[in-house]
Coordinates of C-alpha atoms in Angstrom, one line a residue:
X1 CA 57.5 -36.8 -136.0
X2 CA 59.5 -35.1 -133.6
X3 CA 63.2 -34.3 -133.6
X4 CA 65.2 -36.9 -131.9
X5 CA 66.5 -35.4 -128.2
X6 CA 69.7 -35.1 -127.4
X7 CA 69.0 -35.6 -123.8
X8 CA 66.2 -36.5 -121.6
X9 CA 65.9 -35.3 -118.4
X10 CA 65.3 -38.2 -115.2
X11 CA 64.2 -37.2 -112.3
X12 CA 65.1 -39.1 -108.6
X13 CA 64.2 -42.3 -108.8
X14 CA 61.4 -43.4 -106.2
X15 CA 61.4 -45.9 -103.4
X16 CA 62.1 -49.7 -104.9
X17 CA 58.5 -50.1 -102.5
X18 CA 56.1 -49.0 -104.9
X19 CA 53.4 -51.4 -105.3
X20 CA 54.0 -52.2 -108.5
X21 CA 50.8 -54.4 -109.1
X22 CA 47.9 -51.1 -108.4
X23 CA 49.9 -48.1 -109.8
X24 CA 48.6 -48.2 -113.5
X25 CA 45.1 -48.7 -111.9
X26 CA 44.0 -45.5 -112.8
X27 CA 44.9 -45.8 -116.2
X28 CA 43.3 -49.1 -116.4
X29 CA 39.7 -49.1 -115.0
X30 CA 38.2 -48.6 -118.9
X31 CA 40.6 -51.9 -120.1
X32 CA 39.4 -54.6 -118.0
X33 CA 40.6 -56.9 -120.7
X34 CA 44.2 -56.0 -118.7
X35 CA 43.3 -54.7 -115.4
X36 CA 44.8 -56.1 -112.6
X37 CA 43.0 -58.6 -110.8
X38 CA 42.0 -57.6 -107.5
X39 CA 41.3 -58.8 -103.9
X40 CA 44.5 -61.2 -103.9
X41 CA 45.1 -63.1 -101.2
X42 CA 48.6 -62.6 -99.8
X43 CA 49.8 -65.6 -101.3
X44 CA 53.1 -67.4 -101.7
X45 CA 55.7 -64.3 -103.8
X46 CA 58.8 -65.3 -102.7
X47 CA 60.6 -63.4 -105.1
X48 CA 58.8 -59.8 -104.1
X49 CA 60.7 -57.0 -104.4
X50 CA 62.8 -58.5 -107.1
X51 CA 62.7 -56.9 -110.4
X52 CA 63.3 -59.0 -113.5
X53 CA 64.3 -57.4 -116.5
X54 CA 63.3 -59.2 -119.6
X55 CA 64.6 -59.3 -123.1
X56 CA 63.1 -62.7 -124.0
X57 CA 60.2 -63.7 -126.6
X58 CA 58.6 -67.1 -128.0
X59 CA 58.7 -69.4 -125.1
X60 CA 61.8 -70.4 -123.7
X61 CA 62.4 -67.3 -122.4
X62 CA 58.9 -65.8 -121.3
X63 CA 58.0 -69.0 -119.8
X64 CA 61.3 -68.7 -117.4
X65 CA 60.1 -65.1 -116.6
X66 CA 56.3 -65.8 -116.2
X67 CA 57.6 -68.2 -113.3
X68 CA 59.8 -65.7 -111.8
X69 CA 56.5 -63.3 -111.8
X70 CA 54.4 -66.2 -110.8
X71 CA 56.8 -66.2 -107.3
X72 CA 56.2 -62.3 -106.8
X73 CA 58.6 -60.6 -108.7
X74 CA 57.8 -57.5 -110.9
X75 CA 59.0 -58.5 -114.5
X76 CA 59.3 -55.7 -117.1
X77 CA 58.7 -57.4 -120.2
X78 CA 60.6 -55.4 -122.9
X79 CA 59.3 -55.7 -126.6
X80 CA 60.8 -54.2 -129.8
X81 CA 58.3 -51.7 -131.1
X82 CA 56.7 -54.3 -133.6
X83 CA 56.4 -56.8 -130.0
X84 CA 57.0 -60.5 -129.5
X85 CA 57.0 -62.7 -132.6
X86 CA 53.9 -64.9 -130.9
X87 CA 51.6 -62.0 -130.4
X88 CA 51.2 -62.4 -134.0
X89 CA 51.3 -66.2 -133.8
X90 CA 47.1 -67.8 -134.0
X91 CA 44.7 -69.3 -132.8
X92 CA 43.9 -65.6 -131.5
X93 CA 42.4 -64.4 -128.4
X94 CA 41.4 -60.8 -128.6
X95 CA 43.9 -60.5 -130.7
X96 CA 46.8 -61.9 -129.1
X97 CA 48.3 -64.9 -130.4
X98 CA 47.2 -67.6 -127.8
X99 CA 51.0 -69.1 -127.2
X100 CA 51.6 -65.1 -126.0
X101 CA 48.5 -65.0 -123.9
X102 CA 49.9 -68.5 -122.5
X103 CA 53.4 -67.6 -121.2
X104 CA 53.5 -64.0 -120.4
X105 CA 50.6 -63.0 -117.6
X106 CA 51.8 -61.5 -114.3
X107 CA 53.9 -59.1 -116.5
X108 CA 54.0 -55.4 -117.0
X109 CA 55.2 -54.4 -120.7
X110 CA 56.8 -52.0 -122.6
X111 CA 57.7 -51.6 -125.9
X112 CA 61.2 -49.9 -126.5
X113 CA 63.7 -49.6 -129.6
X114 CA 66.7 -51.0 -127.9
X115 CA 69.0 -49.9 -131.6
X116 CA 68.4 -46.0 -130.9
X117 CA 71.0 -44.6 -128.3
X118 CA 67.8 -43.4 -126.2
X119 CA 66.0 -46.7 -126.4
X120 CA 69.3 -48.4 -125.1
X121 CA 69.7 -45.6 -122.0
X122 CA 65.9 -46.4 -120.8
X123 CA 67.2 -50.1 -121.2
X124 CA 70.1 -49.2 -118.7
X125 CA 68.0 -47.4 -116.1
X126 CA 65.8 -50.3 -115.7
X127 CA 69.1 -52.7 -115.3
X128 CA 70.3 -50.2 -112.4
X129 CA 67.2 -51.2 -110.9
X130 CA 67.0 -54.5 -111.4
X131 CA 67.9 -57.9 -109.5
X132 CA 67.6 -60.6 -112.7
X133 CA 68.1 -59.9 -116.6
X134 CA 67.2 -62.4 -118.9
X135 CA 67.9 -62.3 -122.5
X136 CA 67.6 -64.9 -125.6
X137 CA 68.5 -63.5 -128.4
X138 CA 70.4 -64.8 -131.1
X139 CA 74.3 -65.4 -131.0
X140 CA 76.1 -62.0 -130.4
X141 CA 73.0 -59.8 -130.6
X142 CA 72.9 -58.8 -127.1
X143 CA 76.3 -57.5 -127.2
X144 CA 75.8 -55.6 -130.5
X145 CA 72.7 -54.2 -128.7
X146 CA 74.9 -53.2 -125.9
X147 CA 72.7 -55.5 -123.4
X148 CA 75.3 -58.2 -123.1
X149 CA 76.4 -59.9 -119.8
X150 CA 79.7 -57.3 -119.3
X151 CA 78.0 -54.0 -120.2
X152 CA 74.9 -54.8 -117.9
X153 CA 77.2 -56.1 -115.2
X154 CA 79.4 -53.6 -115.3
X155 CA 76.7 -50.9 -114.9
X156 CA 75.2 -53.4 -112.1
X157 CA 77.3 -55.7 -110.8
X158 CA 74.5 -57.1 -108.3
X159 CA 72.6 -58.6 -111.2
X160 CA 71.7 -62.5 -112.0
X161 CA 72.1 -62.5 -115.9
X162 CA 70.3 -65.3 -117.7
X163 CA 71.1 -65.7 -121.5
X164 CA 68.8 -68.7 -122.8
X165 CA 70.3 -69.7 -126.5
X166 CA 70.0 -72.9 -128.9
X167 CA 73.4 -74.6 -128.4
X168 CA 75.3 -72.3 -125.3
X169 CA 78.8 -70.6 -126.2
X170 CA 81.1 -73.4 -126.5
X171 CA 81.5 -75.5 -129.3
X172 CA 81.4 -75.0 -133.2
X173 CA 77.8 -74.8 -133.1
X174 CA 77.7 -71.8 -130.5
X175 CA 76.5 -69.8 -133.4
X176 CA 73.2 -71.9 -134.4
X177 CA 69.8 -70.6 -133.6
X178 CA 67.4 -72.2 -131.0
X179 CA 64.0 -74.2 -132.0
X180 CA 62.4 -76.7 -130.6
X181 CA 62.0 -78.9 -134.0
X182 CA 65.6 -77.8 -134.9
X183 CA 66.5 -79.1 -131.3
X184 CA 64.7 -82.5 -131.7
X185 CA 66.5 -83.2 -134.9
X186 CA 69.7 -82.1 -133.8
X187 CA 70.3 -84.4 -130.7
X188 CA 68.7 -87.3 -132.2
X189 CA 65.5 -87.2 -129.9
X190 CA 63.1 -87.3 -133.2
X191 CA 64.7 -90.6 -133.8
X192 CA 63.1 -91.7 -131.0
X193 CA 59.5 -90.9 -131.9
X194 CA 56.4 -91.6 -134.1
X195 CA 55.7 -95.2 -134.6
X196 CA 57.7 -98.3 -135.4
X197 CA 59.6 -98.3 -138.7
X198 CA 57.7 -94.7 -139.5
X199 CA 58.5 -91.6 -139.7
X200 CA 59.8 -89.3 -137.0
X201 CA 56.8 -87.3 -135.2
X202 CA 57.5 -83.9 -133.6
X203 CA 56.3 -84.0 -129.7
X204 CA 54.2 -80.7 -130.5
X205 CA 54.3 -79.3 -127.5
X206 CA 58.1 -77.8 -127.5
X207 CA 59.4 -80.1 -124.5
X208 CA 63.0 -78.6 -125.2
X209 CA 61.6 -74.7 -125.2
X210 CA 60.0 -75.5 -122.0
X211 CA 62.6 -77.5 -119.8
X212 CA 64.6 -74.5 -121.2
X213 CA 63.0 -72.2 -119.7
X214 CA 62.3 -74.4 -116.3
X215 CA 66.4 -74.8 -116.1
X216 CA 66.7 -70.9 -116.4
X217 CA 64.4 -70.7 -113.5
X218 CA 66.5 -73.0 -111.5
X219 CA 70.1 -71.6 -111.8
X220 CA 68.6 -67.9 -111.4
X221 CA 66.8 -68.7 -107.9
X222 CA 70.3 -70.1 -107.4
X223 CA 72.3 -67.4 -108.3
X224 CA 69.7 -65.2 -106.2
X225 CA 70.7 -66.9 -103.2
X226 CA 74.5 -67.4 -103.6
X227 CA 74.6 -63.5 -104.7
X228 CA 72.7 -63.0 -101.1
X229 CA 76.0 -64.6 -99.6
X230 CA 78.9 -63.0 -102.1
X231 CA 77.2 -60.0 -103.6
X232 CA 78.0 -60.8 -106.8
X233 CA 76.3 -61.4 -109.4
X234 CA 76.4 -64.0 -111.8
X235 CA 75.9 -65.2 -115.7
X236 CA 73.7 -68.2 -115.6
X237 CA 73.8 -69.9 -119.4
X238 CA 71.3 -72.3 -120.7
X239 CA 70.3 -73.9 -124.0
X240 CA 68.0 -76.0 -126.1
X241 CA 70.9 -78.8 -126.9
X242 CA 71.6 -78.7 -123.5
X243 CA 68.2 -79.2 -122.3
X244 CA 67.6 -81.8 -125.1
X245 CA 70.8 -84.0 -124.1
X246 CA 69.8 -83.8 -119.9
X247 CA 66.2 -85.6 -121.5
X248 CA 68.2 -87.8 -123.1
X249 CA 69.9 -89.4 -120.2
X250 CA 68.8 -93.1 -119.7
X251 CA 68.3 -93.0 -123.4
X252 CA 72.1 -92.2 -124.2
X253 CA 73.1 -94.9 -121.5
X254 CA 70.6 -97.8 -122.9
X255 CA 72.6 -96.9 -126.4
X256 CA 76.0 -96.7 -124.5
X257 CA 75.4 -100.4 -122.8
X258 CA 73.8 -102.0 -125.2
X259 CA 75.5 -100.8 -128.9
X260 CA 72.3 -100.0 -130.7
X261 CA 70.1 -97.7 -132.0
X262 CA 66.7 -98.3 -130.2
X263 CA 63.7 -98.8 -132.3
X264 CA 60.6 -96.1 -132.6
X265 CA 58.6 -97.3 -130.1
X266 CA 55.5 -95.5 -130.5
X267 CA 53.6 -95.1 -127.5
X268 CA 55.4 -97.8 -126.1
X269 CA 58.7 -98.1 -123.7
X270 CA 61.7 -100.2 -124.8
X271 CA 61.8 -101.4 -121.7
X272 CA 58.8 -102.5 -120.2
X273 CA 55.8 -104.5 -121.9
X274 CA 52.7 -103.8 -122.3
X275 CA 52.8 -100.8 -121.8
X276 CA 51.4 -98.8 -124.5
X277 CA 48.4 -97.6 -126.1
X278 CA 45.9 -100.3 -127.3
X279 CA 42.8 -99.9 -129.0
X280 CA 39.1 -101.1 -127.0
X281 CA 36.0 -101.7 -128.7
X282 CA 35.8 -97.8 -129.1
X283 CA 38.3 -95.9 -128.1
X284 CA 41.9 -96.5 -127.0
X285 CA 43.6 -96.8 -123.3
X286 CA 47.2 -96.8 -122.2
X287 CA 48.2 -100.1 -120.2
X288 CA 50.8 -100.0 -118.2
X289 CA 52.5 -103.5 -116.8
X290 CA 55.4 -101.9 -114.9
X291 CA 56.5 -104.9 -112.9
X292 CA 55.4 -108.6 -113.0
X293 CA 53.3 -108.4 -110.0
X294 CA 50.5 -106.0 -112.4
X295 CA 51.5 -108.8 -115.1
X296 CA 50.1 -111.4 -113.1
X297 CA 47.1 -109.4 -112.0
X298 CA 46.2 -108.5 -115.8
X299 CA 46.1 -112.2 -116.5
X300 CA 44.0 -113.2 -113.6
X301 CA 41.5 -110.1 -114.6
X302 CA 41.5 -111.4 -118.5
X303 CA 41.1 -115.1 -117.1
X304 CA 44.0 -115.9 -118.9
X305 CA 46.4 -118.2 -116.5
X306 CA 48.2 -120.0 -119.4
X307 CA 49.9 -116.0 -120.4
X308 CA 51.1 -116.4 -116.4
X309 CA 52.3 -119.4 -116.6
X310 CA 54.0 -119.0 -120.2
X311 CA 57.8 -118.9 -119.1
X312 CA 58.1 -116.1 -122.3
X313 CA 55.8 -113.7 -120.5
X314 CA 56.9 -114.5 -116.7
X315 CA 59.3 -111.9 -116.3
X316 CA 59.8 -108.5 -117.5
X317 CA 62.6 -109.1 -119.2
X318 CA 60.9 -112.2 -121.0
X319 CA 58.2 -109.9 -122.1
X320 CA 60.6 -106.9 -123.5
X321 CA 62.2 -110.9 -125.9
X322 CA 59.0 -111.7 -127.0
X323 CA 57.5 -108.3 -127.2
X324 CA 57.0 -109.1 -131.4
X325 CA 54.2 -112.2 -130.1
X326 CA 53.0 -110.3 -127.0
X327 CA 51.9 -106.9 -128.2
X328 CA 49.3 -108.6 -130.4
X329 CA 47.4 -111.2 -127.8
X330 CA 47.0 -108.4 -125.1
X331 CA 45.6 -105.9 -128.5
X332 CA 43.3 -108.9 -129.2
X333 CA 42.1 -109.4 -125.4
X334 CA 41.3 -105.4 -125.2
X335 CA 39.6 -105.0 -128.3
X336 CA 36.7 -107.3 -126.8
X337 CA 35.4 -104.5 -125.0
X338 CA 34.6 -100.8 -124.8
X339 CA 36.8 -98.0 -122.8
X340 CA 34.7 -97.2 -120.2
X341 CA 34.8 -101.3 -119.1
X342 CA 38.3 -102.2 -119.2
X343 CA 38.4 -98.8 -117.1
X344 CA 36.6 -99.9 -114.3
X345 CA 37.8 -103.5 -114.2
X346 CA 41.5 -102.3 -114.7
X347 CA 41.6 -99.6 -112.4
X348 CA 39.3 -102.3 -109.6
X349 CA 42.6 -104.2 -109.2
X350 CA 45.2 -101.2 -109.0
X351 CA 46.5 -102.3 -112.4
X352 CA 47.8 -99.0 -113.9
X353 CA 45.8 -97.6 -116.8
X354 CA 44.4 -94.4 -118.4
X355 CA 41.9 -93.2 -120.9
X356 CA 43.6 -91.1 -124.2
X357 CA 42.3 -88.2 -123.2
X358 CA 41.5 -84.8 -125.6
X359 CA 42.4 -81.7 -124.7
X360 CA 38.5 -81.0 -124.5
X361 CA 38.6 -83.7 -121.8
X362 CA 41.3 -82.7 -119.7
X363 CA 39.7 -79.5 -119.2
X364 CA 36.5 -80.6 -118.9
X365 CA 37.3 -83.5 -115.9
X366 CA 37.0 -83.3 -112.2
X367 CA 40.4 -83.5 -111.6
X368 CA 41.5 -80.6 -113.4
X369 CA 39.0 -78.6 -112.0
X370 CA 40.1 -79.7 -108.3
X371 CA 43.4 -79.1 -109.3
X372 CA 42.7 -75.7 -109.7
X373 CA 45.6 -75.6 -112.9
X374 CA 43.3 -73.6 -114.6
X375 CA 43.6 -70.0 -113.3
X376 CA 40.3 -67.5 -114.7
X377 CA 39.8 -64.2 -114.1
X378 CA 36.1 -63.6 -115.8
X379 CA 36.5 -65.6 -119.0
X380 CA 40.0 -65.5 -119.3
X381 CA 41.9 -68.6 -118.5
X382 CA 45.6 -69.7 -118.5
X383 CA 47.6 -72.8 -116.9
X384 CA 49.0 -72.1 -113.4
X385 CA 52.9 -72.7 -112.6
X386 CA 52.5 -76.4 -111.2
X387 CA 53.4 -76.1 -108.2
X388 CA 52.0 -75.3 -104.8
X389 CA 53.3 -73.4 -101.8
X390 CA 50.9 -73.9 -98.4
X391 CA 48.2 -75.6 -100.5
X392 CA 47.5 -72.6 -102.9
X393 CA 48.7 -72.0 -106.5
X394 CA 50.7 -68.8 -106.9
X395 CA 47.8 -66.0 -107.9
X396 CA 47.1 -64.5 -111.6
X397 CA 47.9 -60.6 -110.6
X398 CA 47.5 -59.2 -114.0
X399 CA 47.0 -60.7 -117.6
X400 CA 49.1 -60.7 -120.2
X401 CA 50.1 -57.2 -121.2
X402 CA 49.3 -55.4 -124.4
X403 CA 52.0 -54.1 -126.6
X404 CA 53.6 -51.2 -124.7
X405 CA 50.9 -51.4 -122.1
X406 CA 53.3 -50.5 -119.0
X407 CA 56.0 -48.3 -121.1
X408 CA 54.8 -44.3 -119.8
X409 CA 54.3 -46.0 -116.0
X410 CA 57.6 -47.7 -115.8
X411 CA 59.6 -44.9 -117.5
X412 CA 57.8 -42.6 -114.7
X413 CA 59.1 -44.7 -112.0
X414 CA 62.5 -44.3 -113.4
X415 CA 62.1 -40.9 -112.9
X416 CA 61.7 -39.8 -116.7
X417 CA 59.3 -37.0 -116.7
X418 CA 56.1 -36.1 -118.7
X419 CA 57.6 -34.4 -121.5
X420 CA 60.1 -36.6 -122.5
X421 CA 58.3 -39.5 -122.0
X422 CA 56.3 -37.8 -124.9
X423 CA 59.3 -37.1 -127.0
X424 CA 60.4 -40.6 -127.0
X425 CA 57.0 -41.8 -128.2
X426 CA 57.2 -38.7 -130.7
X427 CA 60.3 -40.2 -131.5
X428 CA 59.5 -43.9 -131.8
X429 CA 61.7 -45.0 -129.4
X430 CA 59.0 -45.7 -126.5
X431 CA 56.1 -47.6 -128.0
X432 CA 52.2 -47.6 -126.1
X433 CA 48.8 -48.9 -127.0
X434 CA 47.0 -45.8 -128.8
X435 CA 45.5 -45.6 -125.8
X436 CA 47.7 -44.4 -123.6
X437 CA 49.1 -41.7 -125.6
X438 CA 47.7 -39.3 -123.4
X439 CA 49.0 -37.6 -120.1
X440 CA 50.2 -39.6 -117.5
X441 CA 47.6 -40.2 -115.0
X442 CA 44.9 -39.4 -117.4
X443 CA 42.0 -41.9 -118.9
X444 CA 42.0 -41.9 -122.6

């Protein structure tokens, strides 16, 4: 290994124009597992020009930034040498942990040892550069780092600084780390689910990481545009319990009007019935009665008049009283026949309903395919950023990157030259795929 440098020589940095999407093309033509996708359309990038440093991994965090990319902006993704926890995380797609491959395309990446005085410096010359840093690392550990929100402002006072964390600064559980299951427990929401008088049930898909990472987006683009006005920029803080309590809402002021805990409801709504899952003859629908006038229609599609007329099952608010007697007569009726039927018949008179789908079947129906959610470049595939801006999706530009992928083309658009690019992998403070370990500009 090579001895550690004392100092590494930068040269001028280049224009903040360089097209940021085609300059490790070059380097990429033999990888087209990684290669940027070409002939894009124009598209909706909103954020281009913006650079977005970011510190984050699992989800929260790279989901915020994959939006940010997803609206134009060229995101750095910034890996300790050993990379993101979920690249290690399976199922496995060419070797990358699918949750990875799921939240981090439309990224460049490099892999850098922020705890070595040279790995912090390169760290600091892409923060000169940059618009938007986000971070979510544990409490205090962006500070001991030296990438906290007063060092990096101080050294760019322009910047939007996003720190993602499990319970925020305030309070005496500031110092608690952030998961999703941890979160669910914590603010009562796993009280809430799994079926009556069971157990609580995890909602697997990490609801908390996610809105998380969807709030972050929000007070960044806001902070973006209030900086345009001030120049200054700002810290933007957001966190799992805070996320977790904003779902809560209607459910903390049900409990704060009426006394009571509520009761798991399963697939169903404490406030509305039927409206829940119910089995068929083969395989089971969700129902949903969300006023009296679908009420009246279910009855007159089930021939049963005397359930319309019964002054227990008139009204909404009858139904929720007597939920205990009428639960089991519509699970009766439904049972009679097969999926497919009360399908058509249900959704013939506009009364709301839905098969329970499989993952296999969402992506195999029509309307996902119209949609055009699923984004595929060759055989790869990822979920799109919901959203649409002039009736397109924003694009896929490049897929997910691999470990250190970016590291020798970003450093050379700092201005860091050949040679010490080399030292700093010599050193292990700059980490690329095996790959690239070769001169810039070359193909392996």
């Amino acid at each position: 290994m090579a001895k550690l440098l004392m100092s590494y020589e930068i040269l001028p940095l280049p224009s903040r124009q360089v097209n940021y999407w085609t300059i490790e093309n070059n380097n990429m033509n033999t990888f087209p597992q990684t290669r940027p996708i070409e002939s894009l359309p124009d598209g909706f990038r909103p954020l281009e020009g913006k650079r977005v440093v970011d510190f984050t991994k699992i989800l929260a965090g790279p989901l915020c930034t994959q939006y940010l990319a997803d609206l134009g902006a060229d995101v750095v993704k910034v890996e300790p040498l050993h990379g993101d926890d979920t690249r290690g995380w399976p199922p496995f797609e060419s070797g990358v942990g699918a949750i990875f491959t799921a939240v981090n395309r439309n990224k460049r990446g490099i892999a850098l040892d922020l705890k070595k005085p040279a790995g912090l410096s390169v760290a600091e010359a892409l923060v000169r550069e940059a618009d938007i840093v986000v971070e979510s690392f544990g409490p205090g550990v962006a500070d001991r780092l030296g990438i906290g929100w007063e060092r990096l402002s101080a050294i760019n006072p322009r910047i939007v600084y996003a720190n993602i964390s499990g319970y925020g600064t305030r309070g005496p559980m500031n110092e608690g780390k952030g998961y999703d299951l941890i979160a669910q427990a914590f603010t009562g929401m796993l009280s809430l689910t799994g079926e009556p008088g069971g157990p609580p049930a995890r909602s697997p898909f990490s609801p908390i990481d996610q809105a998380t990472g969807y709030h972050a987006v929000i007070g960044i683009l806001g902070s973006l545009m209030q900086r345009d006005r001030t120049g200054h920029g700002h810290r933007i803080e957001v966190s799992l319990f805070d996320s977790a309590v904003g779902f809560l809402g209607y459910f903390l002021q049900n409990y704060w009007v009426r006394g009571t805990e509520p009761e798991r409801p399963g697939s169903g709504h404490e406030s509305l019935v039927p409206y829940q899952a119910f089995p068929t003859a083969d395989a089971p629908i969700i129902l949903g009665i969300a006023n009296d006038g679908f009420w009246r229609l279910f009855c007159d599609l089930v021939e049963r008049p005397d359930l319309a007329a019964d002054p227990r099952f008139a009204t909404n608010g009858e139904r929720v009283l007597h939920r205990a007697v009428l639960v089991p007569i519509v699970t009766q009726i439904l049972a009679g026949r097969t999926r497919a039927i009360w399908l058509e018949a249900l959704g013939a008179r506009d009364i709301p309903c839905s098969p329970v789908h499989t993952l296999g079947e969402l992506s195999a129906h029509p309307q996902t395919e119209a949609s055009d959610m699923i984004l595929r470049d060759g055989d790869f595939r990822t979920v799109a950023t919901p959203l649409r801006a002039d009736g397109e999706r924003p694009a896929l530009r490049l897929r997910p990157p691999l470990l250190g992928e970016h590291s020798r083309a970003v450093l050379a658009e700092l201005g860091y030259n050949d040679d010490t690019i080399k030292a700093l992998i010599a050193d292990s403070i700059l980490g690329t795929p095996h790959w690239a370990n070769t001169d810039i500009g070359r193909e392996p």
